PDB file of C-alpha atoms in Angstrom:
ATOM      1  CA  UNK O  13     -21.350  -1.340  11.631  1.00 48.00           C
ATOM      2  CA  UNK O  14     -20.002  -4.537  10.485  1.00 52.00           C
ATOM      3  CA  UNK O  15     -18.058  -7.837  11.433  1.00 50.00           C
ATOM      4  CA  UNK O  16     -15.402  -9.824   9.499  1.00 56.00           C
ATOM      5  CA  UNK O  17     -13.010 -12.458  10.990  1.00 54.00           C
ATOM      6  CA  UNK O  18      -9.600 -12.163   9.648  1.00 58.00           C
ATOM      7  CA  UNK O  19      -8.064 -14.991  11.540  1.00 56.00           C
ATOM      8  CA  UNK O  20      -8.885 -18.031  13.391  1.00 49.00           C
ATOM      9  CA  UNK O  21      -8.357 -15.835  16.560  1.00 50.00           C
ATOM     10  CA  UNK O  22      -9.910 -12.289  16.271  1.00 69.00           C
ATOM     11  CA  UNK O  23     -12.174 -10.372  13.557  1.00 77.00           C
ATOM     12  CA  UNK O  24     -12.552  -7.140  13.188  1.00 80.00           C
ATOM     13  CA  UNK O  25     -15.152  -4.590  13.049  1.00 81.00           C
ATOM     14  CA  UNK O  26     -15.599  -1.115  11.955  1.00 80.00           C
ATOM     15  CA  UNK O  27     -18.344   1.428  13.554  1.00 78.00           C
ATOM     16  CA  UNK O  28     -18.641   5.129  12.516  1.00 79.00           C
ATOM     17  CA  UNK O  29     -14.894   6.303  11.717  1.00 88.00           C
ATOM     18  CA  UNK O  30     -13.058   3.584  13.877  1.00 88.00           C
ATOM     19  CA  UNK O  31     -12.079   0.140  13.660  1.00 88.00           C
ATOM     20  CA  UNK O  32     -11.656  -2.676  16.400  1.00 87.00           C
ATOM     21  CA  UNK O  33     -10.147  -6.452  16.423  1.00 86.00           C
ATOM     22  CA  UNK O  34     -11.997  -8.202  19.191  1.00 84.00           C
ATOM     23  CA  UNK O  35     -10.969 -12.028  20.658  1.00 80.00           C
ATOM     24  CA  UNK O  36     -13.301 -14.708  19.363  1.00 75.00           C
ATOM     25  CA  UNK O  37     -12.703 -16.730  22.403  1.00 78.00           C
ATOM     26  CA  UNK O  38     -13.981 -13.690  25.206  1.00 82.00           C
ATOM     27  CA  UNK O  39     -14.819 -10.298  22.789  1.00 81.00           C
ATOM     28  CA  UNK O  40     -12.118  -8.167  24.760  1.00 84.00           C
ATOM     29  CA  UNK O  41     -10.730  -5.594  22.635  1.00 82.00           C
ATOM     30  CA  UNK O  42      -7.764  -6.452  20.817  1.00 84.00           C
ATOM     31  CA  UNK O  43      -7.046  -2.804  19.340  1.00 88.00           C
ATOM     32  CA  UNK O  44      -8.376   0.571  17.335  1.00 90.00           C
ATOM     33  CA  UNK O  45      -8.150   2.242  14.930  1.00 91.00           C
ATOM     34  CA  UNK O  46      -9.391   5.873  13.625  1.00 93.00           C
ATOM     35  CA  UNK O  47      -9.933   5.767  10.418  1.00 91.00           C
ATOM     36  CA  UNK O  48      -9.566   8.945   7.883  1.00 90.00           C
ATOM     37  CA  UNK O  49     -13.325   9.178   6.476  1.00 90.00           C
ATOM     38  CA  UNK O  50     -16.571   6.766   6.289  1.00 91.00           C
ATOM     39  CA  UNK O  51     -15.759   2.704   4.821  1.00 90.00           C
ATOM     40  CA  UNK O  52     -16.946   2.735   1.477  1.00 89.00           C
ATOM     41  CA  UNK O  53     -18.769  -0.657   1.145  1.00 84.00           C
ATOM     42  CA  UNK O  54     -16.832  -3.674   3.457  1.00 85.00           C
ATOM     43  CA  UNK O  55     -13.782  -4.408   4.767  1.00 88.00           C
ATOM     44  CA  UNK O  56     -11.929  -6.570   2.890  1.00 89.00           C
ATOM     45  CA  UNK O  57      -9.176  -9.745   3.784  1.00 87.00           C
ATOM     46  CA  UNK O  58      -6.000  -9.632   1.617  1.00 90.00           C
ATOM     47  CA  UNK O  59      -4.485 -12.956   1.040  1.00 89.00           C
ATOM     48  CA  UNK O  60      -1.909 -11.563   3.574  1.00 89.00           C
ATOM     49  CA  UNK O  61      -4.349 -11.458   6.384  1.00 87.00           C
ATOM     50  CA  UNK O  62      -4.339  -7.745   6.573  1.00 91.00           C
ATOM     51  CA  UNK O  63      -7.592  -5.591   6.213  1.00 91.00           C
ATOM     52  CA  UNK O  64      -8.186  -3.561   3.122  1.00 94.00           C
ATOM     53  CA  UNK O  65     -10.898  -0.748   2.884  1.00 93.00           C
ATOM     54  CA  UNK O  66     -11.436   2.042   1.223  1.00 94.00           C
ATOM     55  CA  UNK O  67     -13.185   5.265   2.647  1.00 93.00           C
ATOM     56  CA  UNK O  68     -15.840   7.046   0.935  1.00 92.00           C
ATOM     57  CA  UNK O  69     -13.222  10.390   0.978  1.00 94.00           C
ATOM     58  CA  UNK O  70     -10.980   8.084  -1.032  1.00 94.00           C
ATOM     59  CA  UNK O  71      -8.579   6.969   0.565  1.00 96.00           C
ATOM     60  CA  UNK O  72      -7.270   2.914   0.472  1.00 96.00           C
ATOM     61  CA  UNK O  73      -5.887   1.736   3.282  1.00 96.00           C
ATOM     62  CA  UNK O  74      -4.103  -1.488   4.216  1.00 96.00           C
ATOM     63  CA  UNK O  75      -3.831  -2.668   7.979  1.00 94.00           C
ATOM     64  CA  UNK O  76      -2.057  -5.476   9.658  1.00 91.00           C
ATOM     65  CA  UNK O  77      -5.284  -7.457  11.290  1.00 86.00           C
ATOM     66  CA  UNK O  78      -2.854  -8.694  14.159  1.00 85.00           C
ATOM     67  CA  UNK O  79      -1.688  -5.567  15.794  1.00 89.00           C
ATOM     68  CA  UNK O  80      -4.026  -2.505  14.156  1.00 90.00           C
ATOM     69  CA  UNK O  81      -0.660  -0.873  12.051  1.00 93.00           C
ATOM     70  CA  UNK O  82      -1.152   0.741   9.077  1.00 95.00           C
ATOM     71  CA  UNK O  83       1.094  -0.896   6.134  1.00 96.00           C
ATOM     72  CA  UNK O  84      -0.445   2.433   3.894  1.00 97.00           C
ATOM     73  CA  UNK O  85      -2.470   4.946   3.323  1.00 97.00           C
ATOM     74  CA  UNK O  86      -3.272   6.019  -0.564  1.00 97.00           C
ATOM     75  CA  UNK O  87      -5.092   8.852  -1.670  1.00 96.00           C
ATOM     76  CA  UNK O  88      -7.382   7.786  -4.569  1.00 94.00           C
ATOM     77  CA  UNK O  89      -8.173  11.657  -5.581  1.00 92.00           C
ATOM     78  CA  UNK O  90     -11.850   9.802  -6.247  1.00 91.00           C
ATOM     79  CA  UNK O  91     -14.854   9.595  -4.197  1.00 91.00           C
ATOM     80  CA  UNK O  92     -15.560   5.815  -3.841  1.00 91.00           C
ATOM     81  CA  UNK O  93     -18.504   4.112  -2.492  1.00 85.00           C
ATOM     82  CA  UNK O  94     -17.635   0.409  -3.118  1.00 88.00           C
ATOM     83  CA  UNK O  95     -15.184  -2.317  -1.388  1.00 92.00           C
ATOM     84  CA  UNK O  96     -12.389  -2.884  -3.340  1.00 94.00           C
ATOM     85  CA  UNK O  97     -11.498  -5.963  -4.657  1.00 94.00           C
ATOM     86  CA  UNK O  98      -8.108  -7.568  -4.706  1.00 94.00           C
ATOM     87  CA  UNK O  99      -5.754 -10.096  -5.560  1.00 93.00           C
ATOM     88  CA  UNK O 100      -2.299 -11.332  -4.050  1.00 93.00           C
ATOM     89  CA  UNK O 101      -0.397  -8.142  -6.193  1.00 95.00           C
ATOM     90  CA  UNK O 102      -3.594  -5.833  -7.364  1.00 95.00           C
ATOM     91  CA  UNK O 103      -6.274  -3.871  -5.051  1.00 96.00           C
ATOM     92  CA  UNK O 104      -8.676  -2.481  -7.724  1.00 95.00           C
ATOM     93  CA  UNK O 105     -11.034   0.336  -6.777  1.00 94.00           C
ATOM     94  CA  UNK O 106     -13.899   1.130  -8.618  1.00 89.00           C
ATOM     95  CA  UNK O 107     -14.591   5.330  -8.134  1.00 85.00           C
ATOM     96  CA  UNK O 108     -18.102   7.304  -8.199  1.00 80.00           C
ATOM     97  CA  UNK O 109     -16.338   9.350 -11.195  1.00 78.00           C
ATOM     98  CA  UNK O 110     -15.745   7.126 -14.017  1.00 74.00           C
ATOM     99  CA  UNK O 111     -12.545   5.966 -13.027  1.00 87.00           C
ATOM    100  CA  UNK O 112     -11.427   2.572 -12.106  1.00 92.00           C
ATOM    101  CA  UNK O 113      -7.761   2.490 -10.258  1.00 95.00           C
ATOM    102  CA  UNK O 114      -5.191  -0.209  -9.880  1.00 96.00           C
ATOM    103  CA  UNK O 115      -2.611  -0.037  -6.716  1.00 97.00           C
ATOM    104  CA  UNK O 116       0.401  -2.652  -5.826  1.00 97.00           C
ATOM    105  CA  UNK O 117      -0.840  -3.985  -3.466  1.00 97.00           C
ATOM    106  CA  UNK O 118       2.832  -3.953  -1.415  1.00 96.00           C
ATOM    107  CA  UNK O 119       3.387  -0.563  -1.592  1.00 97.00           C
ATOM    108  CA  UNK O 120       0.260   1.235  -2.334  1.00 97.00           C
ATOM    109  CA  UNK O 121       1.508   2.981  -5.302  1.00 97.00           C
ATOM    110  CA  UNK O 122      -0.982   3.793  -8.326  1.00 97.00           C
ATOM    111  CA  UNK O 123      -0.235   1.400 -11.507  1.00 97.00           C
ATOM    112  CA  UNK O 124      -3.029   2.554 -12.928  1.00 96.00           C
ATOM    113  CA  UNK O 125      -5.849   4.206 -13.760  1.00 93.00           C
ATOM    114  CA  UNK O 126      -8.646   3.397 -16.447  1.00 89.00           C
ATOM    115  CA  UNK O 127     -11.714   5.999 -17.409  1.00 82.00           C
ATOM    116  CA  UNK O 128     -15.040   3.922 -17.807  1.00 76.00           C
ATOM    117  CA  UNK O 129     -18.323   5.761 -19.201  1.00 69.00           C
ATOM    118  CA  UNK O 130     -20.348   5.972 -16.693  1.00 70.00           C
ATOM    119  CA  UNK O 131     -20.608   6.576 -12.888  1.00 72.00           C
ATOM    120  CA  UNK O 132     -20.040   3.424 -10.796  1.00 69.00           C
ATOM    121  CA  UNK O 133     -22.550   1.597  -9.314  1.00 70.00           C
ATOM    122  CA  UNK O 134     -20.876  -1.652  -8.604  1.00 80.00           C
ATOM    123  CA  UNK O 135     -17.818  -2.884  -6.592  1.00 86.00           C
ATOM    124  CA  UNK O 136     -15.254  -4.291  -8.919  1.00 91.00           C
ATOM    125  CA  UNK O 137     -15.199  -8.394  -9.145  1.00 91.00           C
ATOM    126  CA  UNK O 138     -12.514 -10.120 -10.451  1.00 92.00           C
ATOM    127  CA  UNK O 139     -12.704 -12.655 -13.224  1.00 92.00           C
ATOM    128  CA  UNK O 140     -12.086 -16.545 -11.607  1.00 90.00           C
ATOM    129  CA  UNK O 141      -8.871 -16.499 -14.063  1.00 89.00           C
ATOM    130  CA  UNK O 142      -7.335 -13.742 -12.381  1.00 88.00           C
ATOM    131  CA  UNK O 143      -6.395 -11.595 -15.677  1.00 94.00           C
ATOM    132  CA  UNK O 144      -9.714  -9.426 -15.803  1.00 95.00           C
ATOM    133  CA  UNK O 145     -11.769  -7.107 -13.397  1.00 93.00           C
ATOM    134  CA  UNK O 146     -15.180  -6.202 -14.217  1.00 90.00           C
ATOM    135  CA  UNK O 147     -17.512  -3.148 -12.968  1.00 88.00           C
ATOM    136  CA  UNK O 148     -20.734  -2.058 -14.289  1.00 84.00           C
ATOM    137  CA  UNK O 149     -22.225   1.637 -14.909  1.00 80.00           C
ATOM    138  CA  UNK O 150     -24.742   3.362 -14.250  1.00 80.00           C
ATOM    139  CA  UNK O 151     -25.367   3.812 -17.868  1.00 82.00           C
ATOM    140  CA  UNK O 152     -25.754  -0.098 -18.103  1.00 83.00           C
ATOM    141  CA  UNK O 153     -22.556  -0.926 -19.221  1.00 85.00           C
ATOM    142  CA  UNK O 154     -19.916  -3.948 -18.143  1.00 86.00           C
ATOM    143  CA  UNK O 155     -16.678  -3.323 -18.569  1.00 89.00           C
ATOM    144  CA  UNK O 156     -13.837  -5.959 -18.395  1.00 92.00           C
ATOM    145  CA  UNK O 157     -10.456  -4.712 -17.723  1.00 93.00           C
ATOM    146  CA  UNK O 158      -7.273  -6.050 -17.684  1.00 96.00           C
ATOM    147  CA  UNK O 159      -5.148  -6.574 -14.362  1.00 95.00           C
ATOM    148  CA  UNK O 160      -2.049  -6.116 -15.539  1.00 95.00           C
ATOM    149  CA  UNK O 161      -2.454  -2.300 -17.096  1.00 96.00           C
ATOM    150  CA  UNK O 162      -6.500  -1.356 -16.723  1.00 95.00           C
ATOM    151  CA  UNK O 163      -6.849  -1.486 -20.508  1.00 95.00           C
ATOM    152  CA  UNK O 164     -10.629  -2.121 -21.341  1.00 92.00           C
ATOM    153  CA  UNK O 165     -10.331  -6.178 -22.939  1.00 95.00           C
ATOM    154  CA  UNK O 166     -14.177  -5.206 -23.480  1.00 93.00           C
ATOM    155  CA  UNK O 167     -17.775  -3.291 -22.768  1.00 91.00           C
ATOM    156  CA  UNK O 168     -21.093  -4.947 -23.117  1.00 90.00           C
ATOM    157  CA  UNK O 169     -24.070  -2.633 -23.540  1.00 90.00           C
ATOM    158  CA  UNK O 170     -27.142  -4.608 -21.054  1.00 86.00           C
ATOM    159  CA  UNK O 171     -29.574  -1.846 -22.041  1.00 85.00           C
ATOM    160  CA  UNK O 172     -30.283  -1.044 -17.937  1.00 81.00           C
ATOM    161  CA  UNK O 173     -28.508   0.912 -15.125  1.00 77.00           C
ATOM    162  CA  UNK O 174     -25.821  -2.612 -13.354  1.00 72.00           C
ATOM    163  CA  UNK O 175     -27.362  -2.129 -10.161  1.00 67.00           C
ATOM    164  CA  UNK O 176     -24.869  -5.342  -8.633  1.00 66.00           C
ATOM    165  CA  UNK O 177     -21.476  -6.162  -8.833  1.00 63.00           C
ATOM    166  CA  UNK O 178     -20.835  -8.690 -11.861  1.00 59.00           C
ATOM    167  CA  UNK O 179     -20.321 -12.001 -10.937  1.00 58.00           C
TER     168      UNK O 179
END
């Protein structure tokens, strides 16, 4: 189980398959949600405000923090086992098979998808300029991709298994 405010007023918190929004001012129960499949890593706060996870049977979701609506549901056709990372237009989601994906984040369509060489061990982080996303490999590679199409900008070879997302 975990906690994450999303808003000055309520956070939210997942346990097993479900997720609740609870008052900060008194803890009563805002509203739930079932979820399709185990979180894969964290929730995580869009710059909207809604809640963005993905589920270890790989699916993203995005969910209105207010009211507990799903916006989407996308199937990834991955296993994932890290939080996603995102940015106002991008959710990027790093998958257990070599595969890193890019969805809009407004609709939840795939606009892309990028192989990588090894399995992931690392959420994706996102470069402080906004134009690359990095993951690392259990082969002990870091890869930098590009936001806007998931084209590798580069690969460094560290010579050990990237055990942490890049920072």
């Amino acid at each position: 189980a975990a906690i994450f405010s999303f808003t000055a007023a309520s956070c939210v918190a997942y346990a097993g398959r479900s997720l609740r929004a609870y008052a900060d001012e008194d803890g009563t129960t805002g509203w739930t949600l079932d979820i399709p499949g185990d979180v894969a890593g964290a929730l995580v706060a869009h710059a909207s405000g809604d809640v963005l996870l993905a589920t270890r049977q790989g699916h993203l979701l995005r969910i209105h923090a207010t009211d507990g609506t799903q916006v989407y549901r996308t199937e990834l056709g991955m296993e994932v086992v890290h939080a996603p990372a995102a940015t106002r237009d991008l959710i990027v989601v790093n998958g257990a098979n070599e595969s890193v994906v890019g969805i809009d984040a407004g609709s939840g369509s795939v606009k892309w998808r990028a192989g990588t060489s090894g399995h992931a061990l690392t959420a994706p982080a996102l470069a402080p300029d906004g134009k690359l996303v990095l993951v690392g490999d259990q082969e002990g590679r870091v890869h930098a991709l590009a936001i806007a199409d998931g084209k590798i900008a580069w690969s460094h070879e560290t010579g050990a298994s990237i055990l942490a997302a890049p920072v």
